[in-house]
Amino acid sequence: MAKGCRSACLIPLPAWHEFVKRPILMTQNMVMLSPFHVPLLRPQNYEYTWQEHGGLGGHIDYQERLKRVQNRFLADQHFIQYVVEHPAEFPTLPRYIYDFVKLSENFGGTEKVFDACFEPFLITGFSRSGGTYLQHEFAAMKNFNIREEHIHFCHDYFPKDLFRAAFDYREMLTDLHTLFATFITYSRIHGRKYFFFRTVLGSLFVPYMEAIAPLAPGMQFGWIHIIRDMHGVYKSLKKYFSAENRSLDEFGEHRNFGSTSWFATDFGNVMIRWFMCNTTLLPSRRGLPFWDIRIDGQQPGSRIIDDIRRAVDNYLAANRHIGYYRLGRPTIIKFGSTTEGQCREAGKRYSIDPNYRPSTFNFRPVPEIDDRYSRVYDALVQELTRLYQAFDLAFDGRLERV
């Protein structure tokens, strides 16, 4: 293995035969190790990784965040390189390689392969919508301290290329095997039952989990989706990326959430991506719904609305009768004055601690935004409501402007 691996290191499988107790019929040439695997290989307090997020609230200067991310990433990178060069010091590694290969080989099968009992929770919803608060709360329901979790293990992370995966998850099966083999190994070795995964890519994981459910019948599933009015999202995004007087398009990977549609204003671009991310909890067998729609943002608002409604009509015609949500139906929680109450109600179902009480959820009113696409946004809320209700998802279309 050459020195100086960057975000991930590829481990040739044949070199690990002596560490695996049972023989492996290998169908893969490499196993990828990255910072995602640090908690599996070296459990420790990882509170420092949340500093780069600005804590649970996420309020931190953009440049300071970049500096903290870089420092943490370099430390993790050096550790992974050490693992590559000193494999015998990490007894968890061969178990992970075994689980990864077994998962890859048996994907799509119907026979039990793993005796692991674990429960992943998906916390989905658009960026800056309170998902990290929900992640903390649902972890607290299980007496789990999310602040000691490595941020790559639980927060908006995908091992390789999440945008490509958004358009066709089947092209990213290796990455999905990486995620869930890690969960399986961790639960088998360390007795870990709960995993809390914050992501905007909700339904990307569901067909995959349905496919591996027979392999690990002890797996359960929890899914919580939070939705916030776009005006609050927009203001928070501008603050989060220190962009009050600059275009959000200047901020690299964060400028494009997979959209194939471009609008004339920041508000318009964030608006269509808000819609796309809030449809990720809908049925999907290929990639994420609506991430490949093409809307001409330069045409009149009435035409944009007509195009979106036509896209929704086509989607419903093709997917209304698809069997879905077999593992679990997502619970939709609204950002605002009712959030704490909704967490309190969820605690009656999920909490293992009868004394669980949600922490304070901070919110405040935000002003209207005078933007040329405001009418389009109002129509998007209506179309989102139509989509949710078509699949019996509880949402009344009302959102607080907070």
mmCIF file of N, CA and C in Angstrom, residues 42-162:
data_model
loop_
_atom_site.group_PDB
_atom_site.id
_atom_site.type_symbol
_atom_site.label_atom_id
_atom_site.label_comp_id
_atom_site.label_asym_id
_atom_site.label_seq_id
_atom_site.Cartn_x
_atom_site.Cartn_y
_atom_site.Cartn_z
ATOM 1 N N ARG A 42 -11.239 2.295 16.523
ATOM 2 C CA ARG A 42 -10.660 2.881 17.735
ATOM 3 C C ARG A 42 -11.742 3.663 18.474
ATOM 4 N N PRO A 43 -12.623 2.983 19.181
ATOM 5 C CA PRO A 43 -13.678 3.686 19.926
ATOM 6 C C PRO A 43 -13.077 4.641 20.946
ATOM 7 N N GLN A 44 -13.556 5.863 20.952
ATOM 8 C CA GLN A 44 -13.103 6.845 21.930
ATOM 9 C C GLN A 44 -14.071 8.019 21.912
ATOM 10 N N ASN A 45 -13.831 8.965 22.785
ATOM 11 C CA ASN A 45 -14.691 10.133 22.831
ATOM 12 C C ASN A 45 -14.419 11.009 21.613
ATOM 13 N N TYR A 46 -15.447 11.259 20.820
ATOM 14 C CA TYR A 46 -15.260 12.043 19.600
ATOM 15 C C TYR A 46 -16.010 13.372 19.646
ATOM 16 N N GLU A 47 -16.166 13.888 20.856
ATOM 17 C CA GLU A 47 -16.870 15.153 20.990
ATOM 18 C C GLU A 47 -16.213 16.248 20.148
ATOM 19 N N TYR A 48 -14.887 16.132 19.956
ATOM 20 C CA TYR A 48 -14.191 17.184 19.208
ATOM 21 C C TYR A 48 -14.687 17.287 17.768
ATOM 22 N N THR A 49 -15.225 16.213 17.204
ATOM 23 C CA THR A 49 -15.672 16.299 15.816
ATOM 24 C C THR A 49 -16.902 17.181 15.674
ATOM 25 N N TRP A 50 -17.663 17.330 16.746
ATOM 26 C CA TRP A 50 -18.847 18.182 16.650
ATOM 27 C C TRP A 50 -18.486 19.662 16.716
ATOM 28 N N GLN A 51 -17.265 19.970 17.110
ATOM 29 C CA GLN A 51 -16.865 21.366 17.106
ATOM 30 C C GLN A 51 -16.900 21.953 15.699
ATOM 31 N N GLU A 52 -16.598 21.129 14.703
ATOM 32 C CA GLU A 52 -16.597 21.627 13.329
ATOM 33 C C GLU A 52 -18.003 21.922 12.825
ATOM 34 N N HIS A 53 -18.992 21.357 13.499
ATOM 35 C CA HIS A 53 -20.375 21.631 13.132
ATOM 36 C C HIS A 53 -20.913 22.816 13.911
ATOM 37 N N GLY A 54 -20.165 23.297 14.866
ATOM 38 C CA GLY A 54 -20.653 24.373 15.711
ATOM 39 C C GLY A 54 -21.581 23.875 16.793
ATOM 40 N N GLY A 55 -21.399 22.622 17.225
ATOM 41 C CA GLY A 55 -22.297 22.036 18.209
ATOM 42 C C GLY A 55 -23.602 21.614 17.563
ATOM 43 N N LEU A 56 -24.601 21.384 18.384
ATOM 44 C CA LEU A 56 -25.883 20.920 17.857
ATOM 45 C C LEU A 56 -26.604 22.002 17.067
ATOM 46 N N GLY A 57 -26.336 23.262 17.384
ATOM 47 C CA GLY A 57 -27.013 24.336 16.663
ATOM 48 C C GLY A 57 -26.391 24.646 15.317
ATOM 49 N N GLY A 58 -25.122 24.318 15.158
ATOM 50 C CA GLY A 58 -24.472 24.547 13.874
ATOM 51 C C GLY A 58 -24.146 25.989 13.590
ATOM 52 N N HIS A 59 -24.076 26.833 14.615
ATOM 53 C CA HIS A 59 -23.808 28.256 14.392
ATOM 54 C C HIS A 59 -22.330 28.539 14.660
ATOM 55 N N ILE A 60 -21.584 28.675 13.580
ATOM 56 C CA ILE A 60 -20.147 28.882 13.685
ATOM 57 C C ILE A 60 -19.677 29.573 12.417
ATOM 58 N N ASP A 61 -18.651 30.365 12.527
ATOM 59 C CA ASP A 61 -18.103 31.045 11.359
ATOM 60 C C ASP A 61 -17.642 30.027 10.318
ATOM 61 N N TYR A 62 -17.936 30.307 9.069
ATOM 62 C CA TYR A 62 -17.654 29.355 7.995
ATOM 63 C C TYR A 62 -16.165 29.029 7.893
ATOM 64 N N GLN A 63 -15.319 30.054 7.949
ATOM 65 C CA GLN A 63 -13.884 29.819 7.836
ATOM 66 C C GLN A 63 -13.342 29.037 9.031
ATOM 67 N N GLU A 64 -13.878 29.313 10.217
ATOM 68 C CA GLU A 64 -13.466 28.560 11.400
ATOM 69 C C GLU A 64 -13.872 27.096 11.264
ATOM 70 N N ARG A 65 -15.049 26.846 10.694
ATOM 71 C CA ARG A 65 -15.487 25.475 10.487
ATOM 72 C C ARG A 65 -14.527 24.736 9.554
ATOM 73 N N LEU A 66 -14.143 25.401 8.463
ATOM 74 C CA LEU A 66 -13.232 24.767 7.516
ATOM 75 C C LEU A 66 -11.912 24.390 8.194
ATOM 76 N N LYS A 67 -11.413 25.270 9.065
ATOM 77 C CA LYS A 67 -10.157 24.997 9.755
ATOM 78 C C LYS A 67 -10.296 23.791 10.678
ATOM 79 N N ARG A 68 -11.405 23.719 11.409
ATOM 80 C CA ARG A 68 -11.616 22.602 12.322
ATOM 81 C C ARG A 68 -11.798 21.291 11.561
ATOM 82 N N VAL A 69 -12.526 21.347 10.445
ATOM 83 C CA VAL A 69 -12.708 20.153 9.626
ATOM 84 C C VAL A 69 -11.368 19.633 9.129
ATOM 85 N N GLN A 70 -10.546 20.541 8.650
ATOM 86 C CA GLN A 70 -9.247 20.137 8.118
ATOM 87 C C GLN A 70 -8.379 19.498 9.194
ATOM 88 N N ASN A 71 -8.346 20.089 10.380
ATOM 89 C CA ASN A 71 -7.529 19.542 11.459
ATOM 90 C C ASN A 71 -8.007 18.152 11.860
ATOM 91 N N ARG A 72 -9.311 17.984 11.995
ATOM 92 C CA ARG A 72 -9.854 16.682 12.368
ATOM 93 C C ARG A 72 -9.615 15.661 11.265
ATOM 94 N N PHE A 73 -9.808 16.088 10.011
ATOM 95 C CA PHE A 73 -9.634 15.174 8.895
ATOM 96 C C PHE A 73 -8.191 14.676 8.805
ATOM 97 N N LEU A 74 -7.232 15.557 9.014
ATOM 98 C CA LEU A 74 -5.832 15.151 8.959
ATOM 99 C C LEU A 74 -5.520 14.117 10.043
ATOM 100 N N ALA A 75 -6.071 14.324 11.233
ATOM 101 C CA ALA A 75 -5.843 13.367 12.316
ATOM 102 C C ALA A 75 -6.429 12.004 11.960
ATOM 103 N N ASP A 76 -7.636 11.997 11.414
ATOM 104 C CA ASP A 76 -8.267 10.738 11.029
ATOM 105 C C ASP A 76 -7.516 10.073 9.877
ATOM 106 N N GLN A 77 -7.068 10.883 8.951
ATOM 107 C CA GLN A 77 -6.323 10.356 7.802
ATOM 108 C C GLN A 77 -5.043 9.660 8.267
ATOM 109 N N HIS A 78 -4.324 10.277 9.185
ATOM 110 C CA HIS A 78 -3.090 9.683 9.703
ATOM 111 C C HIS A 78 -3.387 8.381 10.439
ATOM 112 N N PHE A 79 -4.500 8.354 11.156
ATOM 113 C CA PHE A 79 -4.851 7.132 11.866
ATOM 114 C C PHE A 79 -5.164 5.998 10.889
ATOM 115 N N ILE A 80 -5.946 6.278 9.838
ATOM 116 C CA ILE A 80 -6.277 5.244 8.858
ATOM 117 C C ILE A 80 -5.009 4.730 8.183
ATOM 118 N N GLN A 81 -4.085 5.632 7.880
ATOM 119 C CA GLN A 81 -2.831 5.195 7.290
ATOM 120 C C GLN A 81 -2.078 4.265 8.249
ATOM 121 N N TYR A 82 -2.132 4.574 9.539
ATOM 122 C CA TYR A 82 -1.477 3.714 10.531
ATOM 123 C C TYR A 82 -2.127 2.333 10.551
ATOM 124 N N VAL A 83 -3.453 2.284 10.423
ATOM 125 C CA VAL A 83 -4.149 1.000 10.389
ATOM 126 C C VAL A 83 -3.664 0.160 9.215
ATOM 127 N N VAL A 84 -3.527 0.816 8.059
ATOM 128 C CA VAL A 84 -3.075 0.113 6.864
ATOM 129 C C VAL A 84 -1.688 -0.498 7.079
ATOM 130 N N GLU A 85 -0.842 0.219 7.775
ATOM 131 C CA GLU A 85 0.546 -0.227 7.954
ATOM 132 C C GLU A 85 0.734 -1.158 9.146
ATOM 133 N N HIS A 86 -0.258 -1.200 10.086
ATOM 134 C CA HIS A 86 -0.141 -2.044 11.282
ATOM 135 C C HIS A 86 -1.462 -2.787 11.515
ATOM 136 N N PRO A 87 -1.899 -3.581 10.586
ATOM 137 C CA PRO A 87 -3.220 -4.213 10.676
ATOM 138 C C PRO A 87 -3.376 -5.141 11.862
ATOM 139 N N ALA A 88 -2.310 -5.813 12.277
ATOM 140 C CA ALA A 88 -2.424 -6.784 13.355
ATOM 141 C C ALA A 88 -2.817 -6.143 14.682
ATOM 142 N N GLU A 89 -2.664 -4.833 14.810
ATOM 143 C CA GLU A 89 -3.018 -4.137 16.051
ATOM 144 C C GLU A 89 -4.512 -3.884 16.167
ATOM 145 N N PHE A 90 -5.293 -4.220 15.132
ATOM 146 C CA PHE A 90 -6.711 -3.869 15.114
ATOM 147 C C PHE A 90 -7.548 -5.119 14.861
ATOM 148 N N PRO A 91 -7.880 -5.839 15.923
ATOM 149 C CA PRO A 91 -8.601 -7.109 15.767
ATOM 150 C C PRO A 91 -9.994 -6.950 15.164
ATOM 151 N N THR A 92 -10.555 -5.737 15.205
ATOM 152 C CA THR A 92 -11.867 -5.524 14.609
ATOM 153 C C THR A 92 -11.816 -5.577 13.085
ATOM 154 N N LEU A 93 -10.674 -5.275 12.524
ATOM 155 C CA LEU A 93 -10.564 -5.131 11.071
ATOM 156 C C LEU A 93 -10.920 -6.399 10.304
ATOM 157 N N PRO A 94 -10.398 -7.580 10.658
ATOM 158 C CA PRO A 94 -10.783 -8.761 9.890
ATOM 159 C C PRO A 94 -12.260 -9.091 9.983
ATOM 160 N N ARG A 95 -12.880 -8.789 11.126
ATOM 161 C CA ARG A 95 -14.318 -9.018 11.248
ATOM 162 C C ARG A 95 -15.083 -8.106 10.304
ATOM 163 N N TYR A 96 -14.613 -6.874 10.202
ATOM 164 C CA TYR A 96 -15.276 -5.952 9.276
ATOM 165 C C TYR A 96 -15.116 -6.427 7.832
ATOM 166 N N ILE A 97 -13.912 -6.843 7.466
ATOM 167 C CA ILE A 97 -13.681 -7.319 6.103
ATOM 168 C C ILE A 97 -14.581 -8.520 5.812
ATOM 169 N N TYR A 98 -14.686 -9.417 6.784
ATOM 170 C CA TYR A 98 -15.548 -10.580 6.610
ATOM 171 C C TYR A 98 -16.997 -10.146 6.382
ATOM 172 N N ASP A 99 -17.492 -9.232 7.221
ATOM 173 C CA ASP A 99 -18.884 -8.792 7.095
ATOM 174 C C ASP A 99 -19.113 -8.062 5.782
ATOM 175 N N PHE A 100 -18.143 -7.258 5.376
ATOM 176 C CA PHE A 100 -18.285 -6.532 4.112
ATOM 177 C C PHE A 100 -18.413 -7.503 2.940
ATOM 178 N N VAL A 101 -17.553 -8.506 2.912
ATOM 179 C CA VAL A 101 -17.578 -9.463 1.798
ATOM 180 C C VAL A 101 -18.850 -10.291 1.820
ATOM 181 N N LYS A 102 -19.267 -10.744 3.012
ATOM 182 C CA LYS A 102 -20.495 -11.530 3.104
ATOM 183 C C LYS A 102 -21.700 -10.717 2.680
ATOM 184 N N LEU A 103 -21.722 -9.437 3.066
ATOM 185 C CA LEU A 103 -22.828 -8.578 2.662
ATOM 186 C C LEU A 103 -22.828 -8.389 1.149
ATOM 187 N N SER A 104 -21.665 -8.164 0.570
ATOM 188 C CA SER A 104 -21.566 -7.967 -0.875
ATOM 189 C C SER A 104 -22.000 -9.216 -1.633
ATOM 190 N N GLU A 105 -21.549 -10.369 -1.181
ATOM 191 C CA GLU A 105 -21.835 -11.609 -1.889
ATOM 192 C C GLU A 105 -23.294 -12.026 -1.780
ATOM 193 N N ASN A 106 -23.913 -11.726 -0.665
ATOM 194 C CA ASN A 106 -25.273 -12.212 -0.415
ATOM 195 C C ASN A 106 -26.348 -11.163 -0.652
ATOM 196 N N PHE A 107 -25.944 -9.976 -1.100
ATOM 197 C CA PHE A 107 -26.924 -8.911 -1.347
ATOM 198 C C PHE A 107 -27.986 -9.392 -2.328
ATOM 199 N N GLY A 108 -29.244 -9.183 -1.957
ATOM 200 C CA GLY A 108 -30.354 -9.647 -2.787
ATOM 201 C C GLY A 108 -30.820 -11.040 -2.454
ATOM 202 N N GLY A 109 -30.112 -11.740 -1.535
ATOM 203 C CA GLY A 109 -30.498 -13.080 -1.143
ATOM 204 C C GLY A 109 -31.591 -13.070 -0.090
ATOM 205 N N THR A 110 -32.037 -14.261 0.264
ATOM 206 C CA THR A 110 -33.158 -14.377 1.203
ATOM 207 C C THR A 110 -32.816 -15.201 2.436
ATOM 208 N N GLU A 111 -31.575 -15.663 2.560
ATOM 209 C CA GLU A 111 -31.184 -16.472 3.702
ATOM 210 C C GLU A 111 -30.489 -15.621 4.763
ATOM 211 N N LYS A 112 -30.739 -15.936 6.020
ATOM 212 C CA LYS A 112 -30.108 -15.212 7.118
ATOM 213 C C LYS A 112 -28.593 -15.406 7.072
ATOM 214 N N VAL A 113 -27.861 -14.315 7.145
ATOM 215 C CA VAL A 113 -26.403 -14.343 7.134
ATOM 216 C C VAL A 113 -25.837 -13.786 8.434
ATOM 217 N N PHE A 114 -26.484 -12.757 8.991
ATOM 218 C CA PHE A 114 -25.968 -12.071 10.168
ATOM 219 C C PHE A 114 -26.945 -12.220 11.336
ATOM 220 N N ASP A 115 -26.391 -12.432 12.522
ATOM 221 C CA ASP A 115 -27.219 -12.492 13.719
ATOM 222 C C ASP A 115 -27.253 -11.155 14.452
ATOM 223 N N ALA A 116 -26.719 -10.123 13.814
ATOM 224 C CA ALA A 116 -26.657 -8.802 14.456
ATOM 225 C C ALA A 116 -28.053 -8.225 14.661
ATOM 226 N N CYS A 117 -28.291 -7.692 15.850
ATOM 227 C CA CYS A 117 -29.545 -6.991 16.157
ATOM 228 C C CYS A 117 -29.214 -5.513 16.342
ATOM 229 N N PHE A 118 -29.646 -4.698 15.410
ATOM 230 C CA PHE A 118 -29.335 -3.276 15.501
ATOM 231 C C PHE A 118 -30.476 -2.482 14.887
ATOM 232 N N GLU A 119 -30.515 -1.198 15.215
ATOM 233 C CA GLU A 119 -31.616 -0.346 14.787
ATOM 234 C C GLU A 119 -31.064 0.977 14.259
ATOM 235 N N PRO A 120 -30.945 1.129 12.952
ATOM 236 C CA PRO A 120 -30.558 2.426 12.405
ATOM 237 C C PRO A 120 -31.748 3.375 12.384
ATOM 238 N N PHE A 121 -31.488 4.627 12.762
ATOM 239 C CA PHE A 121 -32.485 5.688 12.659
ATOM 240 C C PHE A 121 -32.037 6.647 11.566
ATOM 241 N N LEU A 122 -32.868 6.836 10.575
ATOM 242 C CA LEU A 122 -32.618 7.879 9.586
ATOM 243 C C LEU A 122 -33.268 9.164 10.058
ATOM 244 N N ILE A 123 -32.498 10.237 10.084
ATOM 245 C CA ILE A 123 -33.019 11.571 10.398
ATOM 246 C C ILE A 123 -32.880 12.376 9.116
ATOM 247 N N THR A 124 -33.947 12.555 8.375
ATOM 248 C CA THR A 124 -33.870 13.172 7.058
ATOM 249 C C THR A 124 -34.501 14.553 7.064
ATOM 250 N N GLY A 125 -34.282 15.278 5.975
ATOM 251 C CA GLY A 125 -34.809 16.629 5.829
ATOM 252 C C GLY A 125 -33.739 17.551 5.278
ATOM 253 N N PHE A 126 -34.151 18.647 4.707
ATOM 254 C CA PHE A 126 -33.253 19.582 4.063
ATOM 255 C C PHE A 126 -32.289 20.192 5.079
ATOM 256 N N SER A 127 -31.111 20.609 4.612
ATOM 257 C CA SER A 127 -30.123 21.248 5.474
ATOM 258 C C SER A 127 -30.714 22.455 6.192
ATOM 259 N N ARG A 128 -30.288 22.656 7.431
ATOM 260 C CA ARG A 128 -30.706 23.784 8.269
ATOM 261 C C ARG A 128 -32.183 23.689 8.658
ATOM 262 N N SER A 129 -32.680 22.458 8.765
ATOM 263 C CA SER A 129 -34.090 22.257 9.117
ATOM 264 C C SER A 129 -34.283 21.662 10.511
ATOM 265 N N GLY A 130 -33.243 21.629 11.328
ATOM 266 C CA GLY A 130 -33.384 21.105 12.681
ATOM 267 C C GLY A 130 -33.108 19.620 12.791
ATOM 268 N N GLY A 131 -32.526 19.010 11.769
ATOM 269 C CA GLY A 131 -32.266 17.584 11.807
ATOM 270 C C GLY A 131 -31.276 17.183 12.878
ATOM 271 N N THR A 132 -30.285 18.032 13.151
ATOM 272 C CA THR A 132 -29.296 17.699 14.175
ATOM 273 C C THR A 132 -29.932 17.711 15.562
ATOM 274 N N TYR A 133 -30.866 18.641 15.781
ATOM 275 C CA TYR A 133 -31.620 18.639 17.044
ATOM 276 C C TYR A 133 -32.377 17.335 17.197
ATOM 277 N N LEU A 134 -33.060 16.909 16.123
ATOM 278 C CA LEU A 134 -33.810 15.658 16.194
ATOM 279 C C LEU A 134 -32.882 14.476 16.441
ATOM 280 N N GLN A 135 -31.727 14.494 15.796
ATOM 281 C CA GLN A 135 -30.772 13.413 15.991
ATOM 282 C C GLN A 135 -30.380 13.317 17.460
ATOM 283 N N HIS A 136 -30.111 14.454 18.061
ATOM 284 C CA HIS A 136 -29.766 14.490 19.484
ATOM 285 C C HIS A 136 -30.908 13.964 20.332
ATOM 286 N N GLU A 137 -32.134 14.360 20.007
ATOM 287 C CA GLU A 137 -33.286 13.961 20.817
ATOM 288 C C GLU A 137 -33.563 12.464 20.718
ATOM 289 N N PHE A 138 -33.547 11.916 19.510
ATOM 290 C CA PHE A 138 -33.842 10.495 19.381
ATOM 291 C C PHE A 138 -32.713 9.645 19.956
ATOM 292 N N ALA A 139 -31.490 10.153 19.906
ATOM 293 C CA ALA A 139 -30.399 9.469 20.597
ATOM 294 C C ALA A 139 -30.627 9.516 22.104
ATOM 295 N N ALA A 140 -31.073 10.669 22.606
ATOM 296 C CA ALA A 140 -31.335 10.799 24.041
ATOM 297 C C ALA A 140 -32.442 9.841 24.482
ATOM 298 N N MET A 141 -33.410 9.594 23.608
ATOM 299 C CA MET A 141 -34.474 8.638 23.941
ATOM 300 C C MET A 141 -33.900 7.247 24.212
ATOM 301 N N LYS A 142 -32.753 6.961 23.603
ATOM 302 C CA LYS A 142 -32.104 5.662 23.790
ATOM 303 C C LYS A 142 -30.927 5.750 24.765
ATOM 304 N N ASN A 143 -30.853 6.857 25.513
ATOM 305 C CA ASN A 143 -29.740 7.072 26.447
ATOM 306 C C ASN A 143 -28.392 7.001 25.752
ATOM 307 N N PHE A 144 -28.318 7.561 24.564
ATOM 308 C CA PHE A 144 -27.093 7.565 23.775
ATOM 309 C C PHE A 144 -26.644 9.012 23.611
ATOM 310 N N ASN A 145 -25.372 9.283 23.866
ATOM 311 C CA ASN A 145 -24.846 10.644 23.774
ATOM 312 C C ASN A 145 -24.281 10.872 22.377
ATOM 313 N N ILE A 146 -25.038 11.524 21.525
ATOM 314 C CA ILE A 146 -24.619 11.730 20.138
ATOM 315 C C ILE A 146 -23.399 12.639 20.063
ATOM 316 N N ARG A 147 -23.140 13.420 21.096
ATOM 317 C CA ARG A 147 -21.996 14.320 21.076
ATOM 318 C C ARG A 147 -20.674 13.575 21.195
ATOM 319 N N GLU A 148 -20.722 12.321 21.571
ATOM 320 C CA GLU A 148 -19.505 11.519 21.637
ATOM 321 C C GLU A 148 -19.338 10.651 20.395
ATOM 322 N N GLU A 149 -20.170 10.868 19.408
ATOM 323 C CA GLU A 149 -20.096 10.099 18.172
ATOM 324 C C GLU A 149 -19.225 10.838 17.155
ATOM 325 N N HIS A 150 -18.425 10.076 16.418
ATOM 326 C CA HIS A 150 -17.640 10.677 15.341
ATOM 327 C C HIS A 150 -18.608 11.232 14.293
ATOM 328 N N ILE A 151 -18.395 12.460 13.859
ATOM 329 C CA ILE A 151 -19.379 13.123 13.022
ATOM 330 C C ILE A 151 -19.572 12.415 11.682
ATOM 331 N N HIS A 152 -18.526 11.779 11.147
ATOM 332 C CA HIS A 152 -18.694 11.046 9.895
ATOM 333 C C HIS A 152 -19.518 9.776 10.076
ATOM 334 N N PHE A 153 -19.638 9.328 11.276
ATOM 335 C CA PHE A 153 -20.387 8.105 11.544
ATOM 336 C C PHE A 153 -21.877 8.367 11.630
ATOM 337 N N CYS A 154 -22.274 9.625 11.625
ATOM 338 C CA CYS A 154 -23.683 9.889 11.906
ATOM 339 C C CYS A 154 -24.245 11.133 11.216
ATOM 340 N N HIS A 155 -23.439 11.871 10.471
ATOM 341 C CA HIS A 155 -23.944 13.185 10.066
ATOM 342 C C HIS A 155 -23.597 13.511 8.621
ATOM 343 N N ASP A 156 -24.614 13.403 7.736
ATOM 344 C CA ASP A 156 -24.487 13.861 6.357
ATOM 345 C C ASP A 156 -23.232 13.337 5.674
ATOM 346 N N TYR A 157 -22.965 12.050 5.847
ATOM 347 C CA TYR A 157 -21.743 11.507 5.264
ATOM 348 C C TYR A 157 -22.077 10.320 4.376
ATOM 349 N N PHE A 158 -21.392 10.245 3.241
ATOM 350 C CA PHE A 158 -21.496 9.107 2.338
ATOM 351 C C PHE A 158 -20.081 8.800 1.882
ATOM 352 N N PRO A 159 -19.686 7.542 1.861
ATOM 353 C CA PRO A 159 -18.263 7.249 1.682
ATOM 354 C C PRO A 159 -17.633 7.792 0.415
ATOM 355 N N LYS A 160 -18.388 7.926 -0.669
ATOM 356 C CA LYS A 160 -17.717 8.280 -1.907
ATOM 357 C C LYS A 160 -18.376 9.444 -2.630
ATOM 358 N N ASP A 161 -19.539 9.238 -3.217
ATOM 359 C CA ASP A 161 -20.134 10.263 -4.085
ATOM 360 C C ASP A 161 -21.642 10.257 -3.922
ATOM 361 N N LEU A 162 -22.122 11.032 -2.972
ATOM 362 C CA LEU A 162 -23.544 10.992 -2.665
ATOM 363 C C LEU A 162 -24.396 11.555 -3.787
#
